Amino acid sequence: MNRIKNVFEKKQKGLLNVYFTAGYPSLHDTVPLIKSLTQAGADLIEIGMPFSDPLADGPVIQASSTAALQNGMNMRVLFRQLEGIRNEVPETPILLMGYLNPVMQFGVENFCREAAEAGVDGVILPDLPLDDYVAEYQEMFRRFNLRPVFLITPQTAPERIRRIDELTDSFLYLVSGPGTTGGANTQAEGVQEAYFERIEAMNLRNPRLIGFGIGDKASFQRACEYAEGAIIGSALIRALEGTDDAPAAAARFVQSVLK
């Protein structure tokens, strides 16, 4: 089953992928957040695996990772929490986002096996070199039916974009501009539009989701003009800060974006 492909076939436009950090705001919020976000209308769920040095992430997600680690979250705890999640959300794609170092420490094959057993559909590892993926991990990902998601930036060369498009059957993660997650888009609007239009004109086979700097209804709708949907992370994390009911806060946030 390819839940990622299925969700893009069912809904061609306006898809919302929401990111939260596993173990934040509290250790046991992971599954309640998955259920709440799905019920509120999120189309894909992206779970951040907390790491002490998340290079692509801005201060909001970095702080949530630090808090999650202090709460006791780690890879083994996360996989234990995800046991049976497919009984709760049978169709919603679930992706794990993180960094290569903790995956290698856990053991890449062990990681792939446990992710597959938990019902995970895709994996985003921004610091995994494309050549290393092909040489060392591609067959393993295929064996466990895990789909890689690769990032594309305004600086990514066309030949690399086409290679990425060939190597996955999930979606293409379009980074909206320079910087880390959660930052304001500093790229001029015309430059950003030209980048999105250039990617669209390539007629790639995979759908596209735009991430980085998407944080509310207006920015979500604007991103959806240039792709099938968008990814929101830091703004959701902010909405969870200080709340005593994370699932309810998450649901309100998603509804504020979609309604």
PDB file of C-alpha atoms in Angstrom:
ATOM      1  CA  MET A   1       0.000   0.000   0.000  1.00  0.00           C
ATOM      2  CA  ASN A   2       1.232   3.486  -0.874  1.00  0.00           C
ATOM      3  CA  ARG A   3      -0.772   5.754   1.421  1.00  0.00           C
ATOM      4  CA  ILE A   4       1.182   8.786   0.197  1.00  0.00           C
ATOM      5  CA  LYS A   5       0.206   8.159  -3.417  1.00  0.00           C
ATOM      6  CA  ASN A   6      -3.357   7.447  -2.372  1.00  0.00           C
ATOM      7  CA  VAL A   7      -3.808  10.736  -0.541  1.00  0.00           C
ATOM      8  CA  PHE A   8      -2.536  12.735  -3.529  1.00  0.00           C
ATOM      9  CA  GLU A   9      -4.867  10.827  -5.841  1.00  0.00           C
ATOM     10  CA  LYS A  10      -7.867  11.513  -3.622  1.00  0.00           C
ATOM     11  CA  LYS A  11      -7.093  15.208  -3.162  1.00  0.00           C
ATOM     12  CA  GLN A  12      -5.204  16.956  -5.918  1.00  0.00           C
ATOM     13  CA  LYS A  13      -4.978  20.405  -4.313  1.00  0.00           C
ATOM     14  CA  GLY A  14      -4.785  22.035  -0.917  1.00  0.00           C
ATOM     15  CA  LEU A  15      -3.103  19.202   0.995  1.00  0.00           C
ATOM     16  CA  LEU A  16      -1.813  20.035   4.442  1.00  0.00           C
ATOM     17  CA  ASN A  17       1.183  18.201   5.887  1.00  0.00           C
ATOM     18  CA  VAL A  18       1.696  19.066   9.562  1.00  0.00           C
ATOM     19  CA  TYR A  19       4.916  18.559  11.489  1.00  0.00           C
ATOM     20  CA  PHE A  20       5.294  18.141  15.224  1.00  0.00           C
ATOM     21  CA  THR A  21       8.176  16.956  17.376  1.00  0.00           C
ATOM     22  CA  ALA A  22       7.697  13.557  19.009  1.00  0.00           C
ATOM     23  CA  GLY A  23       7.622  13.886  22.792  1.00  0.00           C
ATOM     24  CA  TYR A  24       6.606  17.562  22.796  1.00  0.00           C
ATOM     25  CA  PRO A  25       5.081  19.265  24.684  1.00  0.00           C
ATOM     26  CA  SER A  26       4.999  16.144  26.867  1.00  0.00           C
ATOM     27  CA  LEU A  27       6.392  12.660  26.330  1.00  0.00           C
ATOM     28  CA  HIS A  28       3.062  10.964  25.764  1.00  0.00           C
ATOM     29  CA  ASP A  29       1.484  13.537  23.408  1.00  0.00           C
ATOM     30  CA  THR A  30       2.631  11.758  20.233  1.00  0.00           C
ATOM     31  CA  VAL A  31      -0.357   9.500  19.541  1.00  0.00           C
ATOM     32  CA  PRO A  32      -3.014  11.942  20.827  1.00  0.00           C
ATOM     33  CA  LEU A  33      -1.548  14.588  18.497  1.00  0.00           C
ATOM     34  CA  ILE A  34      -1.608  12.239  15.495  1.00  0.00           C
ATOM     35  CA  LYS A  35      -5.276  11.466  16.139  1.00  0.00           C
ATOM     36  CA  SER A  36      -6.249  15.083  16.791  1.00  0.00           C
ATOM     37  CA  LEU A  37      -4.417  16.471  13.760  1.00  0.00           C
ATOM     38  CA  THR A  38      -5.965  13.839  11.488  1.00  0.00           C
ATOM     39  CA  GLN A  39      -9.476  14.455  12.809  1.00  0.00           C
ATOM     40  CA  ALA A  40      -8.995  18.209  12.352  1.00  0.00           C
ATOM     41  CA  GLY A  41      -8.233  17.745   8.649  1.00  0.00           C
ATOM     42  CA  ALA A  42      -4.479  17.279   8.227  1.00  0.00           C
ATOM     43  CA  ASP A  43      -3.781  15.154   5.153  1.00  0.00           C
ATOM     44  CA  LEU A  44      -0.288  13.963   6.109  1.00  0.00           C
ATOM     45  CA  ILE A  45       1.448  13.725   9.476  1.00  0.00           C
ATOM     46  CA  GLU A  46       5.186  14.392   9.778  1.00  0.00           C
ATOM     47  CA  ILE A  47       6.731  13.381  13.080  1.00  0.00           C
ATOM     48  CA  GLY A  48      10.029  14.946  14.042  1.00  0.00           C
ATOM     49  CA  MET A  49      12.547  12.642  15.671  1.00  0.00           C
ATOM     50  CA  PRO A  50      14.257  14.935  18.201  1.00  0.00           C
ATOM     51  CA  PHE A  51      17.971  15.418  17.792  1.00  0.00           C
ATOM     52  CA  SER A  52      20.479  17.623  19.590  1.00  0.00           C
ATOM     53  CA  ASP A  53      21.785  19.255  16.403  1.00  0.00           C
ATOM     54  CA  PRO A  54      18.915  19.672  13.882  1.00  0.00           C
ATOM     55  CA  LEU A  55      20.738  21.598  11.147  1.00  0.00           C
ATOM     56  CA  ALA A  56      17.759  22.436   8.920  1.00  0.00           C
ATOM     57  CA  ASP A  57      15.522  23.554  11.749  1.00  0.00           C
ATOM     58  CA  GLY A  58      15.071  26.981  13.205  1.00  0.00           C
ATOM     59  CA  PRO A  59      14.963  27.953  16.895  1.00  0.00           C
ATOM     60  CA  VAL A  60      11.332  26.932  17.484  1.00  0.00           C
ATOM     61  CA  ILE A  61      11.797  23.327  16.393  1.00  0.00           C
ATOM     62  CA  GLN A  62      15.263  23.204  17.976  1.00  0.00           C
ATOM     63  CA  ALA A  63      13.735  24.200  21.303  1.00  0.00           C
ATOM     64  CA  SER A  64      10.994  21.583  20.952  1.00  0.00           C
ATOM     65  CA  SER A  65      13.637  18.932  20.213  1.00  0.00           C
ATOM     66  CA  THR A  66      15.585  19.908  23.322  1.00  0.00           C
ATOM     67  CA  ALA A  67      12.433  19.728  25.436  1.00  0.00           C
ATOM     68  CA  ALA A  68      11.443  16.365  23.921  1.00  0.00           C
ATOM     69  CA  LEU A  69      14.855  14.885  24.664  1.00  0.00           C
ATOM     70  CA  GLN A  70      14.616  16.169  28.233  1.00  0.00           C
ATOM     71  CA  ASN A  71      11.165  14.555  28.436  1.00  0.00           C
ATOM     72  CA  GLY A  72      12.781  11.202  27.646  1.00  0.00           C
ATOM     73  CA  MET A  73      11.921  10.830  23.971  1.00  0.00           C
ATOM     74  CA  ASN A  74      14.204   8.687  21.836  1.00  0.00           C
ATOM     75  CA  MET A  75      13.845   6.413  18.831  1.00  0.00           C
ATOM     76  CA  ARG A  76      12.915   3.333  20.821  1.00  0.00           C
ATOM     77  CA  VAL A  77      10.277   5.183  22.831  1.00  0.00           C
ATOM     78  CA  LEU A  78       8.818   6.637  19.629  1.00  0.00           C
ATOM     79  CA  PHE A  79       8.485   3.266  17.930  1.00  0.00           C
ATOM     80  CA  ARG A  80       6.891   1.852  21.067  1.00  0.00           C
ATOM     81  CA  GLN A  81       4.374   4.719  21.053  1.00  0.00           C
ATOM     82  CA  LEU A  82       3.543   4.122  17.393  1.00  0.00           C
ATOM     83  CA  GLU A  83       2.632   0.475  17.924  1.00  0.00           C
ATOM     84  CA  GLY A  84      -0.985   0.061  16.845  1.00  0.00           C
ATOM     85  CA  ILE A  85      -1.268   3.560  15.376  1.00  0.00           C
ATOM     86  CA  ARG A  86      -2.747   2.094  12.204  1.00  0.00           C
ATOM     87  CA  ASN A  87      -5.760   0.984  14.210  1.00  0.00           C
ATOM     88  CA  GLU A  88      -6.334   4.663  15.014  1.00  0.00           C
ATOM     89  CA  VAL A  89      -5.472   6.304  11.669  1.00  0.00           C
ATOM     90  CA  PRO A  90      -5.563   3.595   8.995  1.00  0.00           C
ATOM     91  CA  GLU A  91      -5.199   5.784   5.895  1.00  0.00           C
ATOM     92  CA  THR A  92      -3.323   8.981   6.807  1.00  0.00           C
ATOM     93  CA  PRO A  93       0.304   8.930   5.625  1.00  0.00           C
ATOM     94  CA  ILE A  94       2.796   9.122   8.486  1.00  0.00           C
ATOM     95  CA  LEU A  95       6.351  10.298   7.840  1.00  0.00           C
ATOM     96  CA  LEU A  96       9.352  10.472  10.123  1.00  0.00           C
ATOM     97  CA  MET A  97      11.612  13.497   9.769  1.00  0.00           C
ATOM     98  CA  GLY A  98      15.043  13.648  11.332  1.00  0.00           C
ATOM     99  CA  TYR A  99      18.764  13.386  10.822  1.00  0.00           C
ATOM    100  CA  LEU A 100      21.092  10.627   9.771  1.00  0.00           C
ATOM    101  CA  ASN A 101      23.251  10.430  12.902  1.00  0.00           C
ATOM    102  CA  PRO A 102      20.619   9.026  15.316  1.00  0.00           C
ATOM    103  CA  VAL A 103      19.291   6.717  12.592  1.00  0.00           C
ATOM    104  CA  MET A 104      22.780   5.289  12.096  1.00  0.00           C
ATOM    105  CA  GLN A 105      23.261   4.943  15.847  1.00  0.00           C
ATOM    106  CA  PHE A 106      19.986   3.033  16.043  1.00  0.00           C
ATOM    107  CA  GLY A 107      21.027   0.949  13.033  1.00  0.00           C
ATOM    108  CA  VAL A 108      19.603   1.807   9.614  1.00  0.00           C
ATOM    109  CA  GLU A 109      18.124  -1.649   9.036  1.00  0.00           C
ATOM    110  CA  ASN A 110      16.653  -1.731  12.536  1.00  0.00           C
ATOM    111  CA  PHE A 111      15.212   1.732  11.948  1.00  0.00           C
ATOM    112  CA  CYS A 112      13.638   0.716   8.636  1.00  0.00           C
ATOM    113  CA  ARG A 113      12.224  -2.499  10.084  1.00  0.00           C
ATOM    114  CA  GLU A 114      10.662  -0.845  13.123  1.00  0.00           C
ATOM    115  CA  ALA A 115       9.325   2.057  11.070  1.00  0.00           C
ATOM    116  CA  ALA A 116       7.692  -0.375   8.658  1.00  0.00           C
ATOM    117  CA  GLU A 117       6.237  -2.453  11.492  1.00  0.00           C
ATOM    118  CA  ALA A 118       4.766   0.712  13.000  1.00  0.00           C
ATOM    119  CA  GLY A 119       3.091   1.621   9.709  1.00  0.00           C
ATOM    120  CA  VAL A 120       5.343   4.534   8.757  1.00  0.00           C
ATOM    121  CA  ASP A 121       5.109   5.453   5.062  1.00  0.00           C
ATOM    122  CA  GLY A 122       8.008   7.799   4.404  1.00  0.00           C
ATOM    123  CA  VAL A 123      11.227   9.204   5.784  1.00  0.00           C
ATOM    124  CA  ILE A 124      12.766  12.678   5.478  1.00  0.00           C
ATOM    125  CA  LEU A 125      16.489  12.878   6.282  1.00  0.00           C
ATOM    126  CA  PRO A 126      17.730  16.272   5.024  1.00  0.00           C
ATOM    127  CA  ASP A 127      21.398  15.445   5.637  1.00  0.00           C
ATOM    128  CA  LEU A 128      21.364  12.108   3.800  1.00  0.00           C
ATOM    129  CA  PRO A 129      23.468  12.584   0.635  1.00  0.00           C
ATOM    130  CA  LEU A 130      21.682  11.416  -2.486  1.00  0.00           C
ATOM    131  CA  ASP A 131      24.630   9.289  -3.652  1.00  0.00           C
ATOM    132  CA  ASP A 132      24.840   7.594  -0.260  1.00  0.00           C
ATOM    133  CA  TYR A 133      21.132   6.841  -0.350  1.00  0.00           C
ATOM    134  CA  VAL A 134      21.449   5.186  -3.764  1.00  0.00           C
ATOM    135  CA  ALA A 135      24.623   3.256  -2.930  1.00  0.00           C
ATOM    136  CA  GLU A 136      23.790   2.112   0.604  1.00  0.00           C
ATOM    137  CA  TYR A 137      20.140   2.463   1.533  1.00  0.00           C
ATOM    138  CA  GLN A 138      17.855   2.449  -1.515  1.00  0.00           C
ATOM    139  CA  GLU A 139      17.318  -1.306  -1.605  1.00  0.00           C
ATOM    140  CA  MET A 140      16.752  -1.387   2.148  1.00  0.00           C
ATOM    141  CA  PHE A 141      14.113   1.335   1.952  1.00  0.00           C
ATOM    142  CA  ARG A 142      12.398  -0.555  -0.858  1.00  0.00           C
ATOM    143  CA  ARG A 143      12.484  -3.823   1.056  1.00  0.00           C
ATOM    144  CA  PHE A 144      10.672  -2.217   3.969  1.00  0.00           C
ATOM    145  CA  ASN A 145       8.302  -0.206   1.744  1.00  0.00           C
ATOM    146  CA  LEU A 146       9.576   3.130   3.069  1.00  0.00           C
ATOM    147  CA  ARG A 147       9.503   6.058   0.677  1.00  0.00           C
ATOM    148  CA  PRO A 148      12.216   8.709   0.891  1.00  0.00           C
ATOM    149  CA  VAL A 149      11.365  12.384   0.624  1.00  0.00           C
ATOM    150  CA  PHE A 150      14.114  14.679  -0.629  1.00  0.00           C
ATOM    151  CA  LEU A 151      14.382  18.442  -0.308  1.00  0.00           C
ATOM    152  CA  ILE A 152      14.658  20.754  -3.299  1.00  0.00           C
ATOM    153  CA  THR A 153      15.842  24.342  -2.865  1.00  0.00           C
ATOM    154  CA  PRO A 154      15.993  27.332  -5.222  1.00  0.00           C
ATOM    155  CA  GLN A 155      19.668  26.430  -5.789  1.00  0.00           C
ATOM    156  CA  THR A 156      19.056  22.775  -6.720  1.00  0.00           C
ATOM    157  CA  ALA A 157      20.240  22.098 -10.276  1.00  0.00           C
ATOM    158  CA  PRO A 158      17.645  20.822 -12.774  1.00  0.00           C
ATOM    159  CA  GLU A 159      19.517  17.549 -13.356  1.00  0.00           C
ATOM    160  CA  ARG A 160      19.532  16.858  -9.608  1.00  0.00           C
ATOM    161  CA  ILE A 161      15.812  17.651  -9.376  1.00  0.00           C
ATOM    162  CA  ARG A 162      15.079  15.129 -12.125  1.00  0.00           C
ATOM    163  CA  ARG A 163      17.232  12.535 -10.391  1.00  0.00           C
ATOM    164  CA  ILE A 164      15.362  13.099  -7.122  1.00  0.00           C
ATOM    165  CA  ASP A 165      12.081  12.768  -8.997  1.00  0.00           C
ATOM    166  CA  GLU A 166      13.196   9.379 -10.324  1.00  0.00           C
ATOM    167  CA  LEU A 167      14.320   8.082  -6.926  1.00  0.00           C
ATOM    168  CA  THR A 168      11.039   8.417  -5.048  1.00  0.00           C
ATOM    169  CA  ASP A 169       7.348   7.804  -5.420  1.00  0.00           C
ATOM    170  CA  SER A 170       6.210   9.999  -2.543  1.00  0.00           C
ATOM    171  CA  PHE A 171       6.372  13.773  -3.014  1.00  0.00           C
ATOM    172  CA  LEU A 172       8.965  16.482  -3.564  1.00  0.00           C
ATOM    173  CA  TYR A 173       9.657  18.782  -0.622  1.00  0.00           C
ATOM    174  CA  LEU A 174      10.151  22.281  -2.038  1.00  0.00           C
ATOM    175  CA  VAL A 175      12.032  24.514   0.387  1.00  0.00           C
ATOM    176  CA  SER A 176      10.478  27.941  -0.139  1.00  0.00           C
ATOM    177  CA  GLY A 177      13.666  29.943   0.221  1.00  0.00           C
ATOM    178  CA  PRO A 178      16.946  30.353   2.097  1.00  0.00           C
ATOM    179  CA  GLY A 179      17.236  29.768   5.821  1.00  0.00           C
ATOM    180  CA  THR A 180      15.879  27.255   8.308  1.00  0.00           C
ATOM    181  CA  THR A 181      12.380  26.185   9.256  1.00  0.00           C
ATOM    182  CA  GLY A 182      10.128  28.717  10.898  1.00  0.00           C
ATOM    183  CA  GLY A 183      11.882  31.796   9.561  1.00  0.00           C
ATOM    184  CA  ALA A 184      10.297  34.590   7.611  1.00  0.00           C
ATOM    185  CA  ASN A 185      10.713  34.284   3.878  1.00  0.00           C
ATOM    186  CA  THR A 186      13.410  36.774   2.923  1.00  0.00           C
ATOM    187  CA  GLN A 187      13.267  35.918  -0.760  1.00  0.00           C
ATOM    188  CA  ALA A 188      11.582  38.524  -2.950  1.00  0.00           C
ATOM    189  CA  GLU A 189       8.109  37.430  -3.972  1.00  0.00           C
ATOM    190  CA  GLY A 190       8.858  37.554  -7.688  1.00  0.00           C
ATOM    191  CA  VAL A 191      11.997  35.449  -7.240  1.00  0.00           C
ATOM    192  CA  GLN A 192      10.068  32.896  -5.209  1.00  0.00           C
ATOM    193  CA  GLU A 193       7.279  32.703  -7.779  1.00  0.00           C
ATOM    194  CA  ALA A 194       9.818  32.221 -10.568  1.00  0.00           C
ATOM    195  CA  TYR A 195      11.359  29.317  -8.628  1.00  0.00           C
ATOM    196  CA  PHE A 196       7.995  27.619  -8.080  1.00  0.00           C
ATOM    197  CA  GLU A 197       7.007  28.154 -11.706  1.00  0.00           C
ATOM    198  CA  ARG A 198      10.334  26.780 -12.912  1.00  0.00           C
ATOM    199  CA  ILE A 199       9.761  23.572 -10.956  1.00  0.00           C
ATOM    200  CA  GLU A 200       6.187  23.314 -12.209  1.00  0.00           C
ATOM    201  CA  ALA A 201       7.344  23.705 -15.813  1.00  0.00           C
ATOM    202  CA  MET A 202       9.608  20.670 -15.457  1.00  0.00           C
ATOM    203  CA  ASN A 203       6.506  18.407 -15.487  1.00  0.00           C
ATOM    204  CA  LEU A 204       7.881  16.135 -12.791  1.00  0.00           C
ATOM    205  CA  ARG A 205       6.068  12.904 -12.030  1.00  0.00           C
ATOM    206  CA  ASN A 206       5.797  13.391  -8.254  1.00  0.00           C
ATOM    207  CA  PRO A 207       3.532  15.937  -6.566  1.00  0.00           C
ATOM    208  CA  ARG A 208       5.044  18.852  -4.641  1.00  0.00           C
ATOM    209  CA  LEU A 209       4.596  20.252  -1.152  1.00  0.00           C
ATOM    210  CA  ILE A 210       6.096  23.611  -0.190  1.00  0.00           C
ATOM    211  CA  GLY A 211       7.687  24.014   3.237  1.00  0.00           C
ATOM    212  CA  PHE A 212       9.697  26.497   5.353  1.00  0.00           C
ATOM    213  CA  GLY A 213       7.998  29.764   6.260  1.00  0.00           C
ATOM    214  CA  ILE A 214       4.420  28.502   5.902  1.00  0.00           C
ATOM    215  CA  GLY A 215       2.588  29.379   9.097  1.00  0.00           C
ATOM    216  CA  ASP A 216      -1.010  30.492   8.637  1.00  0.00           C
ATOM    217  CA  LYS A 217      -4.020  30.364   6.326  1.00  0.00           C
ATOM    218  CA  ALA A 218      -2.723  33.084   3.989  1.00  0.00           C
ATOM    219  CA  SER A 219       0.748  31.601   3.466  1.00  0.00           C
ATOM    220  CA  PHE A 220      -0.760  28.107   3.139  1.00  0.00           C
ATOM    221  CA  GLN A 221      -3.185  29.247   0.439  1.00  0.00           C
ATOM    222  CA  ARG A 222      -0.449  31.094  -1.406  1.00  0.00           C
ATOM    223  CA  ALA A 223       1.783  28.004  -1.400  1.00  0.00           C
ATOM    224  CA  CYS A 224      -1.101  25.929  -2.724  1.00  0.00           C
ATOM    225  CA  GLU A 225      -1.205  28.153  -5.815  1.00  0.00           C
ATOM    226  CA  TYR A 226       2.172  26.716  -6.827  1.00  0.00           C
ATOM    227  CA  ALA A 227       2.005  23.135  -5.529  1.00  0.00           C
ATOM    228  CA  GLU A 228      -0.397  20.455  -4.419  1.00  0.00           C
ATOM    229  CA  GLY A 229      -0.062  21.587  -0.834  1.00  0.00           C
ATOM    230  CA  ALA A 230       2.209  22.810   1.918  1.00  0.00           C
ATOM    231  CA  ILE A 231       4.002  21.775   5.103  1.00  0.00           C
ATOM    232  CA  ILE A 232       3.556  23.602   8.408  1.00  0.00           C
ATOM    233  CA  GLY A 233       5.726  22.876  11.429  1.00  0.00           C
ATOM    234  CA  SER A 234       7.105  25.739  13.497  1.00  0.00           C
ATOM    235  CA  ALA A 235       3.765  27.566  13.672  1.00  0.00           C
ATOM    236  CA  LEU A 236       2.102  24.447  15.083  1.00  0.00           C
ATOM    237  CA  ILE A 237       4.906  24.032  17.629  1.00  0.00           C
ATOM    238  CA  ARG A 238       4.323  27.642  18.734  1.00  0.00           C
ATOM    239  CA  ALA A 239       0.612  26.868  19.139  1.00  0.00           C
ATOM    240  CA  LEU A 240       1.516  23.994  21.475  1.00  0.00           C
ATOM    241  CA  GLU A 241       3.799  26.043  23.723  1.00  0.00           C
ATOM    242  CA  GLY A 242       2.458  26.346  27.244  1.00  0.00           C
ATOM    243  CA  THR A 243      -0.815  24.552  26.537  1.00  0.00           C
ATOM    244  CA  ASP A 244      -2.280  22.064  28.985  1.00  0.00           C
ATOM    245  CA  ASP A 245      -4.238  20.325  26.193  1.00  0.00           C
ATOM    246  CA  ALA A 246      -1.931  19.783  23.216  1.00  0.00           C
ATOM    247  CA  PRO A 247      -4.424  17.787  21.070  1.00  0.00           C
ATOM    248  CA  ALA A 248      -7.086  20.492  21.406  1.00  0.00           C
ATOM    249  CA  ALA A 249      -4.576  23.251  20.627  1.00  0.00           C
ATOM    250  CA  ALA A 250      -3.363  21.317  17.584  1.00  0.00           C
ATOM    251  CA  ALA A 251      -6.900  20.857  16.299  1.00  0.00           C
ATOM    252  CA  ARG A 252      -7.648  24.558  16.677  1.00  0.00           C
ATOM    253  CA  PHE A 253      -4.487  25.431  14.788  1.00  0.00           C
ATOM    254  CA  VAL A 254      -5.273  23.122  11.855  1.00  0.00           C
ATOM    255  CA  GLN A 255      -8.805  24.456  11.659  1.00  0.00           C
ATOM    256  CA  SER A 256      -7.463  28.033  11.598  1.00  0.00           C
ATOM    257  CA  VAL A 257      -5.421  27.125   8.521  1.00  0.00           C
ATOM    258  CA  LEU A 258      -8.097  25.173   6.670  1.00  0.00           C
ATOM    259  CA  LYS A 259     -11.347  26.958   7.523  1.00  0.00           C
TER     260      LYS A 259
END
